[in-house]
């Protein structure tokens, strides 16, 4: 019998790609999503890729009775991958309560019901934002967790702490995955990133600019102390990131985790500047991208990328796709969305 996994936020960007990776690996998924930043059409994309239309609940995890019902109706759940959360740094500064309520109340309700229903395996979407502006790069899992600069970042830190405390007190095994910058789309272009409104993140802004939806890319800051002056990040293909969830899940289900809470960086181990991303995009697509420099964006750090030694050693997982692969896939997806030949 296939193991069934509850995937919260399973119609979102990382969640939907992970659902396809789960099916590919022989799992079954039950999806819950409030559609606050996705649409039910994503379910069709998943179905075209996997041949299966997973069971889907349109529910808000802030509602404890909804969470209870999902567990009560799915007695075979063996694990949870919890993606559902609000994710925009800037918005979180403007609407802190929304972020604390949405990201933390949901986590609490979900964890409570998991324990009540005997679900012992939990994977949490954390973020490299917990490292703040690191003194040394690359960052390892031992690098200091610095005070969060946004309510969003704080919800990730507090989320990690909640799970640490609960796992020590209860029968719960947790893997915290600290994502770097997920980019790209499923190679079939059946699913991808579909931000609402003006994209906040670099790659969707680039692809929308290339598609003519935006006039030009503004590069925030060219006076960082990096080789070309623009900020450096670790851009990981969303399918590599999805695969990291599958291996983490298998580790938990097989009882191979060495501690009740384990933390892994999920990045490529490479840093690329904004200008390098732009250049790579131009090379891969043959399109020239209009851009100009603008002041630094508030809250941005200069450079962060992952030391991935621990994930390689413990999970046997390593990112296999390049930045060029990710940008080609992101562009294929954007063209499909915009109906560009
Ligand atoms: N950038 C631009 N122009 C844009 C958009 C982004 O120059 O229009 C730059 C940013 O200044 C940054 C880089 O591109 O230097 C990457 O920016 P993103 O917004 O794509 O990603 P961030 O690194 O800022 O954010 C990511 C996640 C957040 C998370 C944050 C910190 O998307 O969820 O890392 O961990 F909070």
Tab-separated table of N, CA and C in Angstrom, residues 129-255:
chain	number	residue	atom	x	y	z
A	129	UNK	N	16.471	32.536	5.624
A	129	UNK	CA	16.283	33.825	6.279
A	129	UNK	C	16.673	33.749	7.756
A	130	UNK	N	16.664	32.547	8.344
A	130	UNK	CA	17.030	32.429	9.767
A	130	UNK	C	18.505	32.798	10.000
A	131	UNK	N	19.321	32.772	8.948
A	131	UNK	CA	20.742	33.120	9.110
A	131	UNK	C	20.980	34.631	9.012
A	132	UNK	N	19.926	35.382	8.657
A	132	UNK	CA	20.076	36.833	8.531
A	132	UNK	C	21.213	37.191	7.584
A	133	UNK	N	21.945	38.260	7.911
A	133	UNK	CA	23.127	38.641	7.112
A	133	UNK	C	24.318	37.917	7.736
A	134	UNK	N	24.724	36.783	7.144
A	134	UNK	CA	25.730	35.963	7.830
A	134	UNK	C	27.121	36.590	7.784
A	135	UNK	N	27.881	36.355	8.850
A	135	UNK	CA	29.255	36.879	8.854
A	135	UNK	C	30.133	36.095	7.909
A	136	UNK	N	29.834	34.802	7.785
A	136	UNK	CA	30.640	33.958	6.886
A	136	UNK	C	29.730	33.199	5.938
A	137	UNK	N	30.150	33.109	4.676
A	137	UNK	CA	29.434	32.264	3.711
A	137	UNK	C	30.427	31.254	3.141
A	138	UNK	N	29.964	30.069	2.740
A	138	UNK	CA	28.584	29.607	2.848
A	138	UNK	C	28.173	29.352	4.293
A	139	UNK	N	26.857	29.308	4.515
A	139	UNK	CA	26.358	29.030	5.858
A	139	UNK	C	26.140	27.523	6.035
A	140	UNK	N	26.547	27.031	7.209
A	140	UNK	CA	26.240	25.645	7.553
A	140	UNK	C	25.039	25.671	8.497
A	141	UNK	N	24.537	24.496	8.818
A	141	UNK	CA	23.397	24.404	9.735
A	141	UNK	C	23.793	24.873	11.134
A	142	UNK	N	25.102	24.940	11.378
A	142	UNK	CA	25.588	25.406	12.688
A	142	UNK	C	25.774	26.916	12.720
A	143	UNK	N	25.668	27.564	11.587
A	143	UNK	CA	25.822	29.023	11.566
A	143	UNK	C	24.781	29.638	12.487
A	144	UNK	N	25.127	30.766	13.126
A	144	UNK	CA	24.178	31.328	14.091
A	144	UNK	C	22.857	31.765	13.452
A	145	UNK	N	21.791	31.513	14.198
A	145	UNK	CA	20.475	32.024	13.802
A	145	UNK	C	20.394	33.445	14.361
A	146	UNK	N	20.231	34.414	13.492
A	146	UNK	CA	20.270	35.816	13.921
A	146	UNK	C	18.853	36.362	14.085
A	147	UNK	N	18.708	37.429	14.882
A	147	UNK	CA	17.358	37.991	15.050
A	147	UNK	C	16.717	38.297	13.697
A	148	UNK	N	15.454	37.924	13.569
A	148	UNK	CA	14.771	38.085	12.279
A	148	UNK	C	14.557	39.561	11.966
A	149	UNK	N	14.656	39.892	10.674
A	149	UNK	CA	14.441	41.294	10.296
A	149	UNK	C	13.015	41.547	9.832
A	150	UNK	N	12.221	40.496	9.694
A	150	UNK	CA	10.825	40.713	9.283
A	150	UNK	C	9.935	39.744	10.057
A	151	UNK	N	8.655	40.097	10.195
A	151	UNK	CA	7.722	39.151	10.815
A	151	UNK	C	7.703	37.812	10.077
A	152	UNK	N	7.817	37.849	8.748
A	152	UNK	CA	7.866	36.587	7.997
A	152	UNK	C	9.020	35.719	8.502
A	153	UNK	N	10.226	36.318	8.549
A	153	UNK	CA	11.392	35.567	9.004
A	153	UNK	C	11.207	35.077	10.435
A	154	UNK	N	10.572	35.922	11.238
A	154	UNK	CA	10.342	35.532	12.627
A	154	UNK	C	9.418	34.328	12.716
A	155	UNK	N	8.408	34.267	11.827
A	155	UNK	CA	7.506	33.104	11.887
A	155	UNK	C	8.263	31.812	11.553
A	156	UNK	N	9.293	31.914	10.707
A	156	UNK	CA	10.072	30.704	10.390
A	156	UNK	C	10.907	30.296	11.608
A	157	UNK	N	11.514	31.287	12.275
A	157	UNK	CA	12.313	30.969	13.471
A	157	UNK	C	11.420	30.394	14.573
A	158	UNK	N	10.285	31.044	14.800
A	158	UNK	CA	9.392	30.570	15.875
A	158	UNK	C	8.827	29.196	15.498
A	159	UNK	N	8.526	29.011	14.235
A	159	UNK	CA	8.039	27.703	13.768
A	159	UNK	C	9.045	26.607	14.086
A	160	UNK	N	10.304	26.880	13.800
A	160	UNK	CA	11.353	25.902	14.123
A	160	UNK	C	11.365	25.621	15.630
A	161	UNK	N	11.257	26.680	16.433
A	161	UNK	CA	11.313	26.512	17.896
A	161	UNK	C	10.108	25.728	18.416
A	162	UNK	N	8.934	26.024	17.866
A	162	UNK	CA	7.732	25.284	18.295
A	162	UNK	C	7.955	23.787	18.052
A	163	UNK	N	8.434	23.465	16.866
A	163	UNK	CA	8.600	22.042	16.525
A	163	UNK	C	9.700	21.404	17.372
A	164	UNK	N	10.755	22.146	17.656
A	164	UNK	CA	11.810	21.630	18.547
A	164	UNK	C	11.197	21.251	19.896
A	165	UNK	N	10.436	22.167	20.462
A	165	UNK	CA	9.859	21.932	21.792
A	165	UNK	C	8.878	20.764	21.769
A	166	UNK	N	8.024	20.748	20.755
A	166	UNK	CA	7.003	19.688	20.703
A	166	UNK	C	7.678	18.331	20.513
A	167	UNK	N	8.680	18.278	19.646
A	167	UNK	CA	9.328	16.988	19.373
A	167	UNK	C	10.033	16.448	20.627
A	168	UNK	N	10.552	17.338	21.460
A	168	UNK	CA	11.210	16.861	22.688
A	168	UNK	C	10.186	16.270	23.655
A	169	UNK	N	8.998	16.855	23.661
A	169	UNK	CA	7.993	16.439	24.641
A	169	UNK	C	7.107	15.293	24.150
A	170	UNK	N	7.004	15.147	22.845
A	170	UNK	CA	6.003	14.217	22.290
A	170	UNK	C	6.675	13.250	21.317
A	171	UNK	N	5.856	12.309	20.844
A	171	UNK	CA	6.367	11.338	19.882
A	171	UNK	C	6.240	11.931	18.473
A	172	UNK	N	7.143	12.830	18.150
A	172	UNK	CA	7.103	13.485	16.836
A	172	UNK	C	8.524	13.630	16.307
A	173	UNK	N	8.719	13.238	15.057
A	173	UNK	CA	10.028	13.371	14.406
A	173	UNK	C	9.923	14.413	13.318
A	174	UNK	N	10.882	15.309	13.313
A	174	UNK	CA	10.760	16.500	12.460
A	174	UNK	C	12.025	16.707	11.636
A	175	UNK	N	11.837	17.075	10.392
A	175	UNK	CA	12.967	17.586	9.609
A	175	UNK	C	12.636	19.016	9.183
A	176	UNK	N	13.543	19.915	9.550
A	176	UNK	CA	13.405	21.317	9.168
A	176	UNK	C	14.259	21.527	7.932
A	177	UNK	N	13.646	21.917	6.838
A	177	UNK	CA	14.417	22.178	5.620
A	177	UNK	C	14.533	23.684	5.434
A	178	UNK	N	15.773	24.146	5.437
A	178	UNK	CA	15.995	25.588	5.251
A	178	UNK	C	16.286	25.843	3.770
A	179	UNK	N	15.255	26.355	3.103
A	179	UNK	CA	15.375	26.586	1.663
A	179	UNK	C	16.199	27.827	1.384
A	180	UNK	N	16.939	27.779	0.298
A	180	UNK	CA	17.578	28.985	-0.217
A	180	UNK	C	16.600	29.588	-1.254
A	181	UNK	N	17.017	29.931	-2.438
A	181	UNK	CA	16.069	30.615	-3.341
A	181	UNK	C	15.524	29.666	-4.410
A	182	UNK	N	14.315	29.162	-4.231
A	182	UNK	CA	13.749	28.241	-5.219
A	182	UNK	C	13.354	28.974	-6.508
A	183	UNK	N	13.744	28.423	-7.622
A	183	UNK	CA	13.426	29.022	-8.929
A	183	UNK	C	13.118	27.913	-9.935
A	184	UNK	N	12.604	28.311	-11.107
A	184	UNK	CA	12.332	27.328	-12.148
A	184	UNK	C	10.912	26.806	-12.067
A	185	UNK	N	10.657	25.784	-12.867
A	185	UNK	CA	9.313	25.223	-12.975
A	185	UNK	C	9.458	23.754	-13.353
A	186	UNK	N	8.328	23.039	-13.329
A	186	UNK	CA	8.374	21.650	-13.780
A	186	UNK	C	8.789	21.639	-15.259
A	187	UNK	N	9.698	20.720	-15.644
A	187	UNK	CA	10.181	20.715	-17.038
A	187	UNK	C	9.075	20.552	-18.085
A	188	UNK	N	7.934	20.016	-17.696
A	188	UNK	CA	6.820	19.882	-18.641
A	188	UNK	C	6.079	21.200	-18.851
A	189	UNK	N	6.366	22.188	-18.002
A	189	UNK	CA	5.637	23.475	-18.007
A	189	UNK	C	4.149	23.295	-17.679
A	190	UNK	N	3.798	22.200	-17.048
A	190	UNK	CA	2.406	22.022	-16.608
A	190	UNK	C	2.131	22.789	-15.314
A	191	UNK	N	3.163	22.968	-14.499
A	191	UNK	CA	3.040	23.791	-13.288
A	191	UNK	C	4.292	24.668	-13.177
A	192	UNK	N	4.153	25.757	-12.440
A	192	UNK	CA	5.277	26.679	-12.257
A	192	UNK	C	4.903	27.708	-11.213
A	193	UNK	N	5.662	28.788	-11.186
A	193	UNK	CA	5.385	29.827	-10.195
A	193	UNK	C	4.442	30.847	-10.812
A	194	UNK	N	3.374	31.166	-10.086
A	194	UNK	CA	2.398	32.108	-10.629
A	194	UNK	C	2.078	33.168	-9.580
A	195	UNK	N	2.967	34.142	-9.407
A	195	UNK	CA	2.728	35.122	-8.352
A	195	UNK	C	1.531	36.006	-8.687
A	196	UNK	N	0.804	36.387	-7.644
A	196	UNK	CA	-0.315	37.326	-7.839
A	196	UNK	C	0.249	38.733	-7.915
A	197	UNK	N	-0.196	39.525	-8.862
A	197	UNK	CA	0.229	40.918	-8.938
A	197	UNK	C	1.672	41.045	-9.393
A	198	UNK	N	2.317	42.123	-8.952
A	198	UNK	CA	3.701	42.378	-9.372
A	198	UNK	C	4.621	41.417	-8.608
A	199	UNK	N	5.448	40.656	-9.342
A	199	UNK	CA	6.305	39.698	-8.638
A	199	UNK	C	7.296	40.393	-7.701
A	200	UNK	N	7.465	39.816	-6.538
A	200	UNK	CA	8.440	40.338	-5.570
A	200	UNK	C	9.799	39.691	-5.789
A	201	UNK	N	9.786	38.505	-6.372
A	201	UNK	CA	11.025	37.727	-6.487
A	201	UNK	C	11.666	37.912	-7.848
A	202	UNK	N	12.958	37.663	-7.886
A	202	UNK	CA	13.751	38.001	-9.061
A	202	UNK	C	13.328	37.246	-10.333
A	203	UNK	N	13.263	35.929	-10.240
A	203	UNK	CA	13.087	35.166	-11.491
A	203	UNK	C	11.719	35.405	-12.145
A	204	UNK	N	10.617	35.382	-11.379
A	204	UNK	CA	9.361	35.723	-12.056
A	204	UNK	C	9.351	37.144	-12.620
A	205	UNK	N	10.068	38.060	-11.969
A	205	UNK	CA	10.138	39.413	-12.521
A	205	UNK	C	10.887	39.393	-13.849
A	206	UNK	N	11.958	38.614	-13.893
A	206	UNK	CA	12.736	38.508	-15.141
A	206	UNK	C	11.884	37.898	-16.260
A	207	UNK	N	11.212	36.803	-15.965
A	207	UNK	CA	10.461	36.141	-17.046
A	207	UNK	C	9.292	37.025	-17.506
A	208	UNK	N	8.660	37.732	-16.563
A	208	UNK	CA	7.563	38.623	-16.972
A	208	UNK	C	8.087	39.801	-17.791
A	209	UNK	N	9.299	40.250	-17.479
A	209	UNK	CA	9.884	41.341	-18.269
A	209	UNK	C	10.185	40.834	-19.686
A	210	UNK	N	10.750	39.655	-19.764
A	210	UNK	CA	11.057	39.084	-21.087
A	210	UNK	C	9.776	38.851	-21.886
A	211	UNK	N	8.687	38.570	-21.186
A	211	UNK	CA	7.406	38.324	-21.869
A	211	UNK	C	6.700	39.630	-22.225
A	212	UNK	N	7.272	40.749	-21.787
A	212	UNK	CA	6.681	42.041	-22.118
A	212	UNK	C	5.609	42.500	-21.143
A	213	UNK	N	5.421	41.776	-20.061
A	213	UNK	CA	4.418	42.158	-19.069
A	213	UNK	C	4.944	43.310	-18.204
A	214	UNK	N	6.243	43.307	-17.951
A	214	UNK	CA	6.904	44.394	-17.199
A	214	UNK	C	7.865	45.095	-18.141
A	215	UNK	N	8.053	46.389	-17.888
A	215	UNK	CA	8.888	47.165	-18.796
A	215	UNK	C	10.366	46.818	-18.678
A	216	UNK	N	10.855	46.852	-17.450
A	216	UNK	CA	12.268	46.510	-17.238
A	216	UNK	C	12.463	46.000	-15.826
A	217	UNK	N	13.538	45.250	-15.669
A	217	UNK	CA	13.906	44.774	-14.334
A	217	UNK	C	14.670	45.880	-13.632
A	218	UNK	N	14.306	46.135	-12.392
A	218	UNK	CA	15.122	47.008	-11.547
A	218	UNK	C	16.009	46.110	-10.699
A	219	UNK	N	17.292	46.302	-10.820
A	219	UNK	CA	18.226	45.540	-9.986
A	219	UNK	C	18.478	46.353	-8.726
A	220	UNK	N	18.083	45.760	-7.606
A	220	UNK	CA	18.138	46.503	-6.335
A	220	UNK	C	19.548	46.480	-5.761
A	221	UNK	N	20.307	47.500	-6.069
A	221	UNK	CA	21.632	47.654	-5.460
A	221	UNK	C	22.740	47.119	-6.338
A	222	UNK	N	23.709	47.994	-6.664
A	222	UNK	CA	24.926	47.513	-7.350
A	222	UNK	C	26.170	47.986	-6.599
A	223	UNK	N	25.964	48.234	-5.291
A	223	UNK	CA	27.079	48.688	-4.463
A	223	UNK	C	27.333	47.749	-3.279
A	224	UNK	N	26.919	46.496	-3.431
A	224	UNK	CA	27.235	45.503	-2.391
A	224	UNK	C	28.698	45.092	-2.530
A	225	UNK	N	29.267	44.610	-1.435
A	225	UNK	CA	30.665	44.158	-1.559
A	225	UNK	C	30.699	42.710	-2.061
A	226	UNK	N	30.290	42.566	-3.293
A	226	UNK	CA	30.296	41.277	-4.006
A	226	UNK	C	31.083	41.505	-5.299
A	227	UNK	N	31.486	40.468	-6.004
A	227	UNK	CA	32.339	40.662	-7.178
A	227	UNK	C	31.807	41.691	-8.191
A	228	UNK	N	30.502	41.679	-8.488
A	228	UNK	CA	30.012	42.676	-9.453
A	228	UNK	C	29.122	43.733	-8.808
A	229	UNK	N	29.060	43.738	-7.480
A	229	UNK	CA	28.295	44.772	-6.773
A	229	UNK	C	26.829	44.441	-6.558
A	230	UNK	N	26.332	43.380	-7.237
A	230	UNK	CA	24.922	43.019	-7.023
A	230	UNK	C	24.845	41.837	-6.037
A	231	UNK	N	23.687	41.698	-5.409
A	231	UNK	CA	23.549	40.746	-4.304
A	231	UNK	C	23.647	39.293	-4.783
A	232	UNK	N	24.131	38.451	-3.905
A	232	UNK	CA	24.374	37.045	-4.259
A	232	UNK	C	23.446	36.128	-3.459
A	233	UNK	N	22.835	35.172	-4.178
A	233	UNK	CA	21.936	34.187	-3.561
A	233	UNK	C	22.247	32.800	-4.129
A	234	UNK	N	21.659	31.811	-3.468
A	234	UNK	CA	21.807	30.419	-3.886
A	234	UNK	C	20.481	29.999	-4.535
A	235	UNK	N	20.454	29.965	-5.849
A	235	UNK	CA	19.212	29.679	-6.586
A	235	UNK	C	19.121	28.178	-6.853
A	236	UNK	N	18.087	27.569	-6.302
A	236	UNK	CA	17.938	26.109	-6.448
A	236	UNK	C	16.699	25.804	-7.293
A	237	UNK	N	16.882	24.876	-8.226
A	237	UNK	CA	15.744	24.462	-9.066
A	237	UNK	C	14.662	23.850	-8.172
A	238	UNK	N	13.428	24.270	-8.407
A	238	UNK	CA	12.332	23.832	-7.537
A	238	UNK	C	12.165	22.304	-7.557
A	239	UNK	N	12.560	21.634	-8.666
A	239	UNK	CA	12.447	20.168	-8.690
A	239	UNK	C	13.529	19.509	-7.822
A	240	UNK	N	14.714	20.119	-7.760
A	240	UNK	CA	15.720	19.621	-6.818
A	240	UNK	C	15.227	19.790	-5.384
A	241	UNK	N	14.625	20.937	-5.137
A	241	UNK	CA	14.091	21.196	-3.796
A	241	UNK	C	12.979	20.186	-3.473
A	242	UNK	N	12.121	19.929	-4.456
A	242	UNK	CA	11.035	18.956	-4.271
A	242	UNK	C	11.619	17.586	-3.901
A	243	UNK	N	12.667	17.208	-4.616
A	243	UNK	CA	13.311	15.909	-4.374
A	243	UNK	C	13.889	15.824	-2.956
A	244	UNK	N	14.388	16.947	-2.452
A	244	UNK	CA	14.918	16.955	-1.080
A	244	UNK	C	13.821	16.591	-0.072
A	245	UNK	N	12.596	17.006	-0.356
A	245	UNK	CA	11.482	16.634	0.537
A	245	UNK	C	11.231	15.130	0.499
A	246	UNK	N	11.347	14.563	-0.689
A	246	UNK	CA	11.102	13.120	-0.817
A	246	UNK	C	12.153	12.335	-0.024
A	247	UNK	N	13.415	12.710	-0.151
A	247	UNK	CA	14.444	11.951	0.576
A	247	UNK	C	14.329	12.185	2.078
A	248	UNK	N	13.963	13.387	2.478
A	248	UNK	CA	13.784	13.663	3.911
A	248	UNK	C	12.627	12.826	4.464
A	249	UNK	N	11.561	12.744	3.681
A	249	UNK	CA	10.399	11.966	4.102
A	249	UNK	C	10.756	10.484	4.246
A	250	UNK	N	11.487	9.959	3.269
A	250	UNK	CA	11.878	8.540	3.324
A	250	UNK	C	12.735	8.287	4.562
A	251	UNK	N	13.596	9.238	4.872
A	251	UNK	CA	14.453	9.090	6.053
A	251	UNK	C	13.603	8.990	7.325
A	252	UNK	N	12.604	9.855	7.429
A	252	UNK	CA	11.743	9.821	8.616
A	252	UNK	C	10.948	8.521	8.669
A	253	UNK	N	10.364	8.137	7.528
A	253	UNK	CA	9.510	6.939	7.522
A	253	UNK	C	10.319	5.676	7.834
A	254	UNK	N	11.603	5.683	7.429
A	254	UNK	CA	12.447	4.516	7.693
A	254	UNK	C	13.086	4.584	9.085
A	255	UNK	N	12.791	5.641	9.817
A	255	UNK	CA	13.382	5.796	11.157
A	255	UNK	C	14.886	6.001	11.114
